[in-house]
Amino acid sequence: MSYQQAFRPDLDLVYSRFGSIVELGDVQQCAVETFRDPRYEPGMRELIDFRDAVNVDPRLRFETMREIWETQSTWIEKVRGDAEVVLVGSSDLAFGLIRMYASLAVADSQRFSPCRDWESACEVLAIDPTIDLLAGIAEG
């Protein structure tokens, strides 16, 4: 698995951090398994971090983003509610992918914010940018 995930009820947040290699299967798994996890509370905010992405599976393109969105716009949309979803990617490729995904969400009036840097993402969610969101992941 090329991502780590932390559920932070203290921040009303699910943090998903992808590694340097972003595989289609991991993105699809994260897109669904987040909401099946017993630690997920309906309406939790999400921060999806692609800052480390340097190698992205070529199968991740607009059509694939649309398929992932269509999966999420069914039962997941009801669980997610109007919670804020922030995606951050610093490379041109990662940022382009998250912009495509966010553009699909806008059509359904979801609250998605694509960000180019960590400070902006944290500002949107009103969290401290120096906090270690993965702290305690081994215990949880």
CSV table of N, CA and C in Angstrom, one decimal, residues 71-129:
chain,number,residue,atom,x,y,z
A,71,THR,N,-18.2,6.5,-8.3
A,71,THR,CA,-18.3,5.6,-7.1
A,71,THR,C,-18.6,6.4,-5.9
A,72,GLN,N,-17.9,7.5,-5.7
A,72,GLN,CA,-18.1,8.3,-4.5
A,72,GLN,C,-19.4,9.1,-4.5
A,73,SER,N,-19.9,9.4,-5.6
A,73,SER,CA,-21.1,10.2,-5.7
A,73,SER,C,-22.4,9.4,-5.4
A,74,THR,N,-22.2,8.2,-5.0
A,74,THR,CA,-23.4,7.4,-4.7
A,74,THR,C,-23.5,7.3,-3.2
A,75,TRP,N,-23.3,6.2,-2.5
A,75,TRP,CA,-23.5,6.1,-1.1
A,75,TRP,C,-22.5,6.9,-0.3
A,76,ILE,N,-21.3,7.2,-0.9
A,76,ILE,CA,-20.3,7.9,-0.1
A,76,ILE,C,-20.7,9.4,0.0
A,77,GLU,N,-21.3,9.9,-1.0
A,77,GLU,CA,-21.7,11.3,-0.9
A,77,GLU,C,-22.7,11.5,0.2
A,78,LYS,N,-23.5,10.6,0.5
A,78,LYS,CA,-24.5,10.7,1.6
A,78,LYS,C,-23.8,10.6,3.0
A,79,VAL,N,-22.7,9.8,3.1
A,79,VAL,CA,-22.0,9.7,4.3
A,79,VAL,C,-21.1,10.9,4.5
A,80,ARG,N,-20.5,11.4,3.4
A,80,ARG,CA,-19.6,12.5,3.5
A,80,ARG,C,-20.4,13.8,3.8
A,81,GLY,N,-21.6,13.9,3.3
A,81,GLY,CA,-22.4,15.1,3.6
A,81,GLY,C,-21.7,16.3,3.0
A,82,ASP,N,-21.7,17.4,3.7
A,82,ASP,CA,-21.1,18.7,3.2
A,82,ASP,C,-19.7,18.9,3.8
A,83,ALA,N,-19.1,17.9,4.3
A,83,ALA,CA,-17.8,18.0,4.9
A,83,ALA,C,-16.7,18.5,3.9
A,84,GLU,N,-15.8,19.3,4.4
A,84,GLU,CA,-14.8,19.9,3.5
A,84,GLU,C,-13.8,18.8,3.2
A,85,VAL,N,-13.4,18.7,1.9
A,85,VAL,CA,-12.3,17.8,1.4
A,85,VAL,C,-11.2,18.7,0.8
A,86,VAL,N,-10.0,18.5,1.3
A,86,VAL,CA,-8.9,19.3,0.9
A,86,VAL,C,-7.9,18.3,0.3
A,87,LEU,N,-7.5,18.6,-0.9
A,87,LEU,CA,-6.4,17.8,-1.6
A,87,LEU,C,-5.2,18.7,-1.8
A,88,VAL,N,-4.0,18.2,-1.5
A,88,VAL,CA,-2.8,19.0,-1.7
A,88,VAL,C,-1.8,18.2,-2.6
A,89,GLY,N,-1.3,18.8,-3.6
A,89,GLY,CA,-0.3,18.2,-4.4
A,89,GLY,C,0.6,19.3,-5.0
A,90,SER,N,1.9,19.1,-4.8
A,90,SER,CA,2.9,20.2,-5.2
A,90,SER,C,3.4,20.0,-6.6
A,91,SER,N,3.5,18.8,-7.1
A,91,SER,CA,4.0,18.7,-8.5
A,91,SER,C,2.9,19.0,-9.5
A,92,ASP,N,3.3,19.4,-10.7
A,92,ASP,CA,2.3,19.8,-11.7
A,92,ASP,C,1.3,18.6,-12.0
A,93,LEU,N,1.9,17.4,-12.0
A,93,LEU,CA,1.0,16.2,-12.4
A,93,LEU,C,0.0,15.9,-11.2
A,94,ALA,N,0.5,15.9,-10.0
A,94,ALA,CA,-0.4,15.6,-8.9
A,94,ALA,C,-1.4,16.7,-8.7
A,95,PHE,N,-1.0,18.0,-8.9
A,95,PHE,CA,-2.0,19.1,-8.8
A,95,PHE,C,-3.0,19.0,-9.9
A,96,GLY,N,-2.6,18.7,-11.1
A,96,GLY,CA,-3.5,18.5,-12.2
A,96,GLY,C,-4.5,17.5,-12.0
A,97,LEU,N,-4.1,16.3,-11.4
A,97,LEU,CA,-5.1,15.3,-11.1
A,97,LEU,C,-6.1,15.7,-10.1
A,98,ILE,N,-5.6,16.3,-9.0
A,98,ILE,CA,-6.5,16.7,-8.0
A,98,ILE,C,-7.5,17.8,-8.4
A,99,ARG,N,-7.0,18.7,-9.3
A,99,ARG,CA,-7.9,19.7,-9.9
A,99,ARG,C,-9.0,19.1,-10.7
A,100,MET,N,-8.6,18.0,-11.5
A,100,MET,CA,-9.7,17.3,-12.3
A,100,MET,C,-10.7,16.7,-11.3
A,101,TYR,N,-10.2,16.0,-10.3
A,101,TYR,CA,-11.1,15.4,-9.3
A,101,TYR,C,-12.0,16.5,-8.7
A,102,ALA,N,-11.5,17.6,-8.3
A,102,ALA,CA,-12.2,18.6,-7.6
A,102,ALA,C,-13.2,19.2,-8.6
A,103,SER,N,-12.9,19.3,-9.9
A,103,SER,CA,-13.9,19.9,-10.8
A,103,SER,C,-15.1,19.0,-11.0
A,104,LEU,N,-14.9,17.7,-10.9
A,104,LEU,CA,-16.1,16.8,-10.9
A,104,LEU,C,-16.9,17.0,-9.7
A,105,ALA,N,-16.3,17.3,-8.5
A,105,ALA,CA,-17.1,17.5,-7.3
A,105,ALA,C,-17.9,18.7,-7.3
A,106,VAL,N,-17.4,19.8,-7.9
A,106,VAL,CA,-18.1,21.1,-8.0
A,106,VAL,C,-19.4,20.9,-8.7
A,107,ALA,N,-19.5,20.0,-9.6
A,107,ALA,CA,-20.7,19.8,-10.4
A,107,ALA,C,-21.8,19.3,-9.4
A,108,ASP,N,-21.4,18.6,-8.4
A,108,ASP,CA,-22.4,18.1,-7.4
A,108,ASP,C,-22.5,18.9,-6.1
A,109,SER,N,-22.0,20.1,-6.2
A,109,SER,CA,-22.0,21.0,-5.0
A,109,SER,C,-21.3,20.5,-3.8
A,110,GLN,N,-20.2,19.7,-4.0
A,110,GLN,CA,-19.4,19.3,-2.9
A,110,GLN,C,-18.4,20.3,-2.6
A,111,ARG,N,-17.8,20.3,-1.3
A,111,ARG,CA,-16.8,21.2,-0.9
A,111,ARG,C,-15.4,20.7,-1.0
A,112,PHE,N,-14.9,20.8,-2.2
A,112,PHE,CA,-13.5,20.3,-2.5
A,112,PHE,C,-12.6,21.4,-2.7
A,113,SER,N,-11.4,21.4,-2.1
A,113,SER,CA,-10.5,22.5,-2.3
A,113,SER,C,-9.1,21.9,-2.7
A,114,PRO,N,-8.7,22.1,-3.9
A,114,PRO,CA,-7.4,21.7,-4.4
A,114,PRO,C,-6.4,22.7,-3.9
A,115,CYS,N,-5.3,22.3,-3.3
A,115,CYS,CA,-4.2,23.3,-2.9
A,115,CYS,C,-2.9,22.9,-3.4
A,116,ARG,N,-2.1,23.8,-3.7
A,116,ARG,CA,-0.7,23.6,-4.2
A,116,ARG,C,0.3,23.4,-3.1
A,117,ASP,N,0.0,23.9,-1.9
A,117,ASP,CA,1.0,23.8,-0.8
A,117,ASP,C,0.4,23.5,0.5
A,118,TRP,N,1.2,22.9,1.4
A,118,TRP,CA,0.7,22.5,2.7
A,118,TRP,C,0.1,23.6,3.5
A,119,GLU,N,0.7,24.7,3.6
A,119,GLU,CA,0.2,25.8,4.4
A,119,GLU,C,-1.3,26.2,4.0
A,120,SER,N,-1.5,26.3,2.7
A,120,SER,CA,-2.8,26.6,2.2
A,120,SER,C,-3.8,25.6,2.5
A,121,ALA,N,-3.5,24.3,2.4
A,121,ALA,CA,-4.4,23.2,2.8
A,121,ALA,C,-4.8,23.3,4.2
A,122,CYS,N,-3.8,23.5,5.1
A,122,CYS,CA,-4.0,23.6,6.5
A,122,CYS,C,-4.9,24.9,6.9
A,123,GLU,N,-4.6,26.0,6.1
A,123,GLU,CA,-5.4,27.2,6.3
A,123,GLU,C,-6.9,26.9,6.0
A,124,VAL,N,-7.2,26.2,4.9
A,124,VAL,CA,-8.6,25.9,4.6
A,124,VAL,C,-9.3,25.2,5.7
A,125,LEU,N,-8.5,24.2,6.3
A,125,LEU,CA,-9.1,23.4,7.4
A,125,LEU,C,-8.9,24.0,8.8
A,126,ALA,N,-8.3,25.1,8.9
A,126,ALA,CA,-8.0,25.8,10.1
A,126,ALA,C,-7.3,24.9,11.1
A,127,ILE,N,-6.2,24.2,10.6
A,127,ILE,CA,-5.4,23.4,11.5
A,127,ILE,C,-3.9,23.9,11.4
A,128,ASP,N,-3.2,23.6,12.5
A,128,ASP,CA,-1.8,24.1,12.6
A,128,ASP,C,-0.9,23.3,11.5
A,129,PRO,N,-0.2,24.0,10.7
A,129,PRO,CA,0.5,23.3,9.6
A,129,PRO,C,1.7,22.6,10.2
